[in-house]
Amino acid sequence: MSSAPSRPSSPFDRGHTDDLMTFLAASPSPYHAVATAAERLEKAGFRQVEETAAWDATAGGKYVVRGGALIAWYVPEGAAPHTPYRIVGAHTDSPNLRVKPQPDMGAQGWRQVAVEIYGGTLLNTWLDRDLGLAGRLTLRDGTHRLVDVDRPVLRVPQLAIHLDRQANDGLKLDRQRHMQPIWGLGDVHEGDLISFVAGEADVDADDVAGWDLMVHPVEAPSYLGRDRELVAGPRMDNLLSVHAGVAALAAVSSRPGLTHIPVLAAFDHEENGSESDTGAQGPLLGSVLERSVYARGGAYEDRARAFAGTVCLSSDTGHAVHPNYAERHDPTHHPRVNGGPILKVNVNQRYATDGSGRAVFAAACEQAGVPWQTFVSNNDMPCGTTIGPITAARHGITTVDIGVAILSMHSARELCGADDPFLLANALVAFLEG
């Protein structure tokens, strides 16, 4: 871990963490997260460009939205076609329960909603929790309508201890039979759920041609602890990084003298492998970066030069040392909450960090006056992976994996330090400034 000097003047303090909780509450789905991020970028002077339109060479902030993904960048005045990029990578999706194509089901007089498990969620954290519904409806004319039923309408009830005396000795949940939430009583009628959701979105149910709906806990994010030094909330993995990236990009876009083009790449579908047209495995980021080069009059040689000088910080949450399970962590690497962002290292390339990347991250933290830590998995506990190795391999871009240390990753409600979100954002500002 670094020993940071006293922090210089920086754009973010504890107010950033207050704003993070607002962002989390406003973003119950990847589509809402993108819409919220785009609204904030618009206020910072960015403008949306359509993928189907011709792009021009004008300077300034621009962004592209595709489904649950957003790519935003700021072109400084006088940027050459071969100007390299500084990229903050993150993802908008989180493990949860998602509504199936034929959602109406029930048994024994209970009306239920058929859901599918998305990503590696901790199933037990969704039990006995008040749940809402959110996502998007696709209408017959091809347009989309966001919907957020942010009140208790669903619940996955756990079996009483009297009927499962061994529950405390090891709860085993069947993903198909035990995870279907209830939402009322009575007979099951096909079309009931979508009719209800369409009404909440103020559209005619007959106009709904498709949907991408998911369940979310309705309990608001909150400070926790005697001194409010912790934050509990949903979807920190990985909206915490998306929020920090949006704030950092907006902050640097108003600063003169940029020698790089700062970029935010917020992908969807990281939790299930990134293999989609909006995931990091897809062509979206490469297409945006290349089109920006060519719009400024560049050729393939300029594209190659720009990519060769580009660095990406792949920002995703990581594991803080758990006080009840310290033996699950590497004995010499114990990241702590409120200890600053973490550098994530894995020699088998589950993370993309190498020594050169470490130097880039350390320099950014030093410039920002931000302390930082290192995370390495216990050799007996294989680690997960991120968009970092994908970005490095797909685009030939130097990539460094970082993030914020949290507890309860992939729970319906996660826990982080109240200082770490703004420490991360300040480090990202210094990185994007180059």
XYZ file of C-alpha atoms in Angstrom, residues 5-429:
425
model
C 0.931 12.786 0.856
C -1.660 15.202 2.154
C -4.301 15.481 -0.550
C -4.009 18.482 -2.885
C -7.034 20.415 -4.070
C -9.368 17.848 -5.654
C -12.880 17.957 -7.101
C -14.474 15.269 -4.933
C -15.091 14.834 -1.209
C -17.745 13.090 0.927
C -20.418 14.859 -1.130
C -19.417 12.522 -3.963
C -20.495 9.565 -1.803
C -23.846 11.228 -1.117
C -24.255 11.579 -4.877
C -23.263 7.941 -5.422
C -26.230 6.844 -3.317
C -28.504 9.018 -5.440
C -27.034 7.436 -8.580
C -27.522 3.889 -7.241
C -31.156 4.560 -6.360
C -31.826 6.058 -9.805
C -30.243 3.109 -11.636
C -32.103 -0.149 -10.895
C -31.168 -1.573 -14.327
C -28.316 -1.100 -16.829
C -30.713 0.910 -19.016
C -31.473 3.295 -16.176
C -27.775 3.556 -15.307
C -26.985 4.587 -18.881
C -29.848 7.085 -18.955
C -28.736 8.597 -15.644
C -25.111 8.793 -16.796
C -26.131 10.369 -20.110
C -28.221 12.999 -18.339
C -25.228 13.965 -16.203
C -22.940 14.140 -19.208
C -25.429 16.334 -21.041
C -25.328 18.775 -18.136
C -21.526 18.805 -18.470
C -21.820 19.813 -22.143
C -21.594 16.413 -23.833
C -23.880 15.593 -26.742
C -25.156 12.258 -27.984
C -24.057 11.060 -31.419
C -25.902 8.330 -33.285
C -24.022 5.324 -34.584
C -25.997 5.489 -37.817
C -24.987 9.119 -38.496
C -21.747 10.445 -39.978
C -19.358 11.762 -37.328
C -17.515 15.044 -37.630
C -14.191 16.395 -36.369
C -15.579 18.914 -33.889
C -13.989 19.126 -30.467
C -15.909 18.626 -27.256
C -17.727 15.920 -25.358
C -19.649 13.185 -27.153
C -21.275 9.916 -26.197
C -22.893 6.862 -27.752
C -25.647 4.788 -26.140
C -26.385 1.228 -27.168
C -28.801 -0.641 -24.907
C -27.236 -0.913 -21.468
C -23.834 0.378 -22.603
C -22.414 3.873 -22.958
C -19.148 5.130 -24.465
C -18.310 8.806 -23.818
C -15.232 10.785 -24.817
C -13.929 14.338 -24.887
C -11.898 15.603 -27.859
C -9.696 18.577 -26.879
C -9.243 21.489 -29.274
C -6.504 20.721 -31.787
C -6.363 16.979 -31.059
C -4.432 15.178 -33.806
C -5.817 12.006 -35.429
C -3.130 9.960 -33.655
C -3.812 11.445 -30.186
C -3.929 8.519 -27.727
C -6.802 7.770 -25.379
C -7.047 7.481 -21.615
C -9.938 5.085 -20.895
C -11.839 4.291 -17.715
C -13.634 0.988 -18.214
C -16.551 -0.222 -16.080
C -19.814 -2.145 -16.399
C -23.453 -1.301 -15.814
C -24.890 -4.731 -14.982
C -25.132 -6.507 -11.630
C -26.183 -10.048 -10.654
C -29.929 -10.252 -10.083
C -33.177 -12.019 -10.998
C -34.531 -11.346 -14.492
C -38.050 -11.877 -15.803
C -38.556 -14.764 -18.229
C -40.363 -14.452 -21.603
C -43.485 -16.109 -20.187
C -43.545 -14.593 -16.712
C -46.959 -15.485 -15.341
C -46.964 -18.540 -13.090
C -48.223 -19.652 -9.701
C -49.119 -22.491 -7.360
C -51.374 -23.185 -4.390
C -53.291 -19.957 -4.811
C -50.187 -17.776 -5.046
C -49.445 -15.654 -8.109
C -45.749 -15.688 -9.001
C -43.326 -14.269 -11.567
C -41.000 -16.612 -13.469
C -37.427 -15.373 -13.200
C -34.033 -16.473 -14.452
C -30.815 -16.103 -12.459
C -28.511 -13.501 -14.012
C -24.809 -13.730 -13.178
C -23.253 -15.187 -10.054
C -25.659 -13.766 -7.512
C -25.711 -14.770 -3.836
C -29.148 -16.358 -3.946
C -29.888 -16.221 -0.226
C -29.574 -12.422 -0.205
C -32.730 -12.172 -2.330
C -34.864 -14.051 0.197
C -37.468 -12.246 2.312
C -36.590 -8.885 0.778
C -39.040 -6.323 -0.596
C -38.490 -6.142 -4.351
C -39.460 -3.901 -7.233
C -39.317 -4.302 -11.006
C -37.340 -2.254 -13.502
C -35.945 -2.354 -17.026
C -37.206 -1.438 -20.452
C -40.180 -2.213 -22.655
C -39.762 -2.467 -26.423
C -42.768 -1.124 -28.302
C -44.054 -2.269 -31.676
C -42.576 0.778 -33.410
C -39.090 -0.226 -32.179
C -38.796 2.466 -29.511
C -38.021 1.737 -25.878
C -39.693 2.895 -22.690
C -37.909 2.730 -19.333
C -39.968 1.513 -16.402
C -39.187 1.491 -12.681
C -41.688 0.089 -10.207
C -39.747 1.225 -7.162
C -42.021 -0.091 -4.442
C -42.566 -3.509 -2.851
C -44.415 -5.708 -5.353
C -42.409 -8.953 -5.171
C -40.880 -11.200 -2.542
C -39.031 -14.523 -2.556
C -40.235 -16.132 0.704
C -37.908 -18.453 2.570
C -39.163 -21.704 4.066
C -39.818 -21.407 7.803
C -37.250 -22.974 10.142
C -39.984 -25.289 11.467
C -40.205 -26.909 8.024
C -36.447 -27.073 7.449
C -34.669 -27.779 10.724
C -31.306 -28.030 8.945
C -31.510 -24.593 7.302
C -28.922 -23.091 9.655
C -26.567 -25.987 9.009
C -26.321 -25.234 5.306
C -29.076 -23.667 3.225
C -29.355 -25.200 -0.236
C -31.514 -23.359 -2.748
C -32.782 -24.861 -5.980
C -32.383 -22.126 -8.599
C -35.549 -23.201 -10.431
C -37.946 -24.187 -7.649
C -37.020 -21.882 -4.772
C -36.293 -18.509 -6.398
C -39.611 -17.621 -8.067
C -41.041 -14.540 -6.288
C -44.669 -14.110 -5.302
C -46.605 -10.961 -6.173
C -50.131 -11.689 -5.057
C -52.980 -14.134 -4.632
C -55.471 -15.648 -7.031
C -55.595 -17.365 -10.390
C -52.800 -17.021 -12.923
C -53.687 -15.225 -16.160
C -51.283 -14.945 -19.086
C -50.298 -11.349 -19.745
C -51.008 -10.069 -16.227
C -47.460 -9.018 -15.401
C -46.752 -7.201 -18.654
C -50.143 -5.506 -18.477
C -49.267 -4.286 -14.997
C -45.789 -3.077 -16.011
C -47.145 -1.396 -19.149
C -49.610 0.501 -16.993
C -46.764 1.651 -14.749
C -44.925 2.913 -17.861
C -48.099 4.597 -19.161
C -48.208 2.596 -22.395
C -50.823 0.256 -23.851
C -50.018 -3.384 -23.119
C -50.934 -4.267 -26.722
C -48.102 -2.006 -27.907
C -45.478 -3.961 -25.948
C -43.550 -6.265 -28.261
C -40.697 -7.238 -25.929
C -39.183 -6.564 -22.528
C -35.967 -6.681 -20.549
C -37.127 -6.609 -16.942
C -35.348 -7.391 -13.704
C -35.963 -7.463 -9.985
C -34.325 -4.986 -7.595
C -34.418 -4.404 -3.839
C -36.325 -1.234 -2.965
C -34.449 -0.436 0.251
C -32.550 2.801 -0.279
C -28.747 3.029 -0.033
C -27.628 4.351 3.338
C -24.688 5.204 5.539
C -23.910 2.585 8.171
C -21.901 2.473 11.377
C -21.514 4.595 14.477
C -19.566 7.234 12.571
C -21.270 6.685 9.205
C -17.971 5.468 7.796
C -19.605 2.735 5.680
C -22.164 2.682 2.868
C -24.648 -0.141 2.274
C -26.495 -0.352 -1.002
C -27.338 -2.332 -4.129
C -25.406 -2.654 -7.386
C -22.108 -1.209 -6.162
C -20.597 -3.887 -8.378
C -20.245 -2.039 -10.593
C -22.209 1.199 -10.622
C -19.753 2.589 -8.084
C -17.142 2.635 -10.879
C -19.598 3.931 -13.500
C -20.539 6.822 -11.225
C -16.895 7.650 -10.506
C -16.064 7.460 -14.210
C -18.884 9.815 -15.209
C -17.886 12.317 -12.533
C -14.196 12.151 -13.484
C -14.843 12.522 -17.221
C -17.116 15.513 -16.650
C -14.492 17.100 -14.382
C -11.561 16.781 -16.805
C -13.601 17.920 -19.815
C -13.493 21.494 -18.500
C -9.726 21.534 -18.005
C -7.272 22.973 -20.544
C -4.107 21.336 -21.761
C -5.273 17.740 -22.180
C -2.729 15.702 -24.161
C -4.942 12.589 -24.341
C -8.575 12.001 -25.222
C -10.345 10.927 -22.001
C -12.922 8.149 -22.431
C -15.496 6.352 -20.294
C -16.489 2.877 -21.496
C -19.411 1.463 -19.490
C -20.298 -2.000 -20.818
C -23.221 -4.333 -20.180
C -23.165 -8.122 -19.599
C -19.862 -8.306 -17.705
C -21.476 -10.576 -15.128
C -22.125 -13.296 -17.706
C -18.971 -13.128 -19.820
C -19.247 -9.869 -21.811
C -20.205 -11.689 -25.017
C -22.773 -9.380 -26.576
C -22.937 -6.344 -28.825
C -22.946 -4.184 -25.686
C -20.331 -6.193 -23.786
C -16.572 -5.751 -23.670
C -16.154 -8.764 -25.978
C -18.129 -6.924 -28.649
C -16.927 -4.336 -31.170
C -18.471 -1.229 -29.585
C -15.398 0.328 -27.948
C -13.091 -0.366 -30.889
C -15.644 1.016 -33.326
C -16.062 4.254 -31.358
C -12.319 4.834 -30.965
C -11.595 4.098 -34.620
C -14.432 6.301 -35.879
C -13.141 9.138 -33.722
C -9.693 8.781 -35.329
C -11.138 8.710 -38.840
C -13.534 11.606 -38.148
C -10.478 13.725 -37.354
C -8.990 12.892 -40.740
C -6.853 9.968 -39.659
C -5.899 6.788 -41.478
C -5.029 3.298 -40.242
C -1.533 4.466 -39.295
C -3.046 7.116 -37.018
C -5.344 4.520 -35.505
C -2.373 2.232 -34.794
C -0.395 5.081 -33.223
C -3.345 6.176 -31.085
C -4.009 2.655 -29.786
C -0.310 2.067 -29.082
C -0.266 5.066 -26.763
C -3.586 4.299 -25.082
C -4.003 3.135 -21.482
C -7.183 1.771 -19.898
C -8.004 1.574 -16.202
C -10.518 -1.254 -15.849
C -12.355 -0.246 -12.673
C -14.401 -2.903 -10.904
C -15.060 -3.685 -7.275
C -12.764 -6.122 -5.438
C -12.724 -7.964 -2.144
C -11.948 -6.190 1.114
C -10.553 -8.473 3.814
C -13.488 -10.046 5.655
C -13.197 -9.985 9.460
C -14.969 -13.336 9.820
C -13.152 -15.102 6.969
C -9.643 -13.627 6.893
C -8.207 -17.055 6.031
C -9.908 -16.856 2.603
C -7.631 -13.969 1.639
C -3.954 -13.930 0.725
C -2.073 -13.594 4.036
C 0.067 -10.682 2.819
C -2.633 -8.771 0.928
C -5.500 -7.541 3.078
C -7.243 -4.583 1.392
C -9.269 -2.545 3.851
C -12.269 -0.323 3.292
C -11.463 3.397 3.314
C -7.864 2.505 2.503
C -8.117 3.854 -1.024
C -8.605 2.101 -4.380
C -7.025 -1.287 -5.017
C -4.664 -2.450 -7.738
C -5.766 -5.949 -8.805
C -3.029 -8.380 -9.792
C -3.163 -11.945 -11.143
C -0.237 -13.466 -13.023
C -2.596 -15.798 -14.915
C -4.185 -12.739 -16.528
C -7.530 -12.901 -14.825
C -6.571 -9.280 -14.258
C -4.563 -7.426 -16.909
C -2.207 -5.536 -14.563
C 1.556 -5.781 -15.033
C 4.465 -3.767 -13.657
C 4.100 -0.997 -16.230
C 0.431 -0.662 -15.451
C 1.214 -0.529 -11.751
C 3.453 2.462 -12.422
C 0.650 4.288 -14.297
C -1.828 3.713 -11.486
C 0.662 4.653 -8.779
C 1.489 7.888 -10.584
C -2.198 8.831 -10.854
C -2.792 8.150 -7.153
C 0.318 10.121 -6.202
C -0.780 13.058 -8.339
C -4.230 12.972 -6.697
C -2.855 12.482 -3.178
C -4.840 9.256 -2.867
C -3.690 6.177 -0.900
C -3.938 2.839 -2.677
C -3.693 -0.886 -1.942
C -2.946 -4.127 -3.765
C -5.246 -7.130 -4.102
C -4.034 -10.639 -4.909
C -6.161 -13.753 -4.444
C -5.266 -16.582 -2.099
C -3.616 -19.280 -4.250
C -6.264 -21.766 -3.120
C -9.130 -19.436 -4.125
C -9.137 -18.775 -7.893
C -10.228 -15.207 -8.584
C -12.861 -13.898 -10.929
C -12.065 -11.751 -13.906
C -13.067 -8.392 -15.388
C -13.302 -6.499 -18.660
C -9.581 -5.744 -18.260
C -8.053 -8.796 -19.969
C -10.773 -8.663 -22.636
C -9.995 -5.025 -23.446
C -6.262 -5.677 -23.520
C -6.546 -8.718 -25.797
C -9.257 -7.418 -28.125
C -7.784 -3.967 -28.766
C -4.077 -4.342 -27.965
C -4.426 -1.622 -25.333
C -2.341 -1.416 -22.162
C -4.848 -2.174 -19.400
C -4.667 -1.986 -15.610
C -7.250 -3.558 -13.285
C -8.258 -1.473 -10.291
C -11.339 -0.836 -8.160
C -12.771 -0.296 -4.698
C -12.644 -2.960 -1.984
C -16.091 -4.021 -0.755
C -17.754 -6.737 1.298
C -20.704 -8.918 0.224
C -19.884 -8.746 -3.481
C -22.765 -10.072 -5.621
C -25.191 -9.724 -2.740
C -28.465 -7.905 -3.271
C -26.963 -5.313 -0.900
C -23.221 -4.695 -0.769
C -20.965 -2.739 1.616
C -18.116 -0.293 0.994
C -16.213 2.398 2.869
C -17.725 5.875 2.682
C -14.385 7.461 1.702
C -13.384 5.046 -1.058
C -15.805 6.242 -3.785
C -14.413 9.790 -3.812
C -10.830 8.539 -3.441
C -11.379 6.446 -6.583
C -12.934 9.376 -8.456
C -10.002 11.645 -7.609
C -7.538 9.016 -8.836
C -9.515 8.683 -12.079
C -9.370 12.445 -12.640
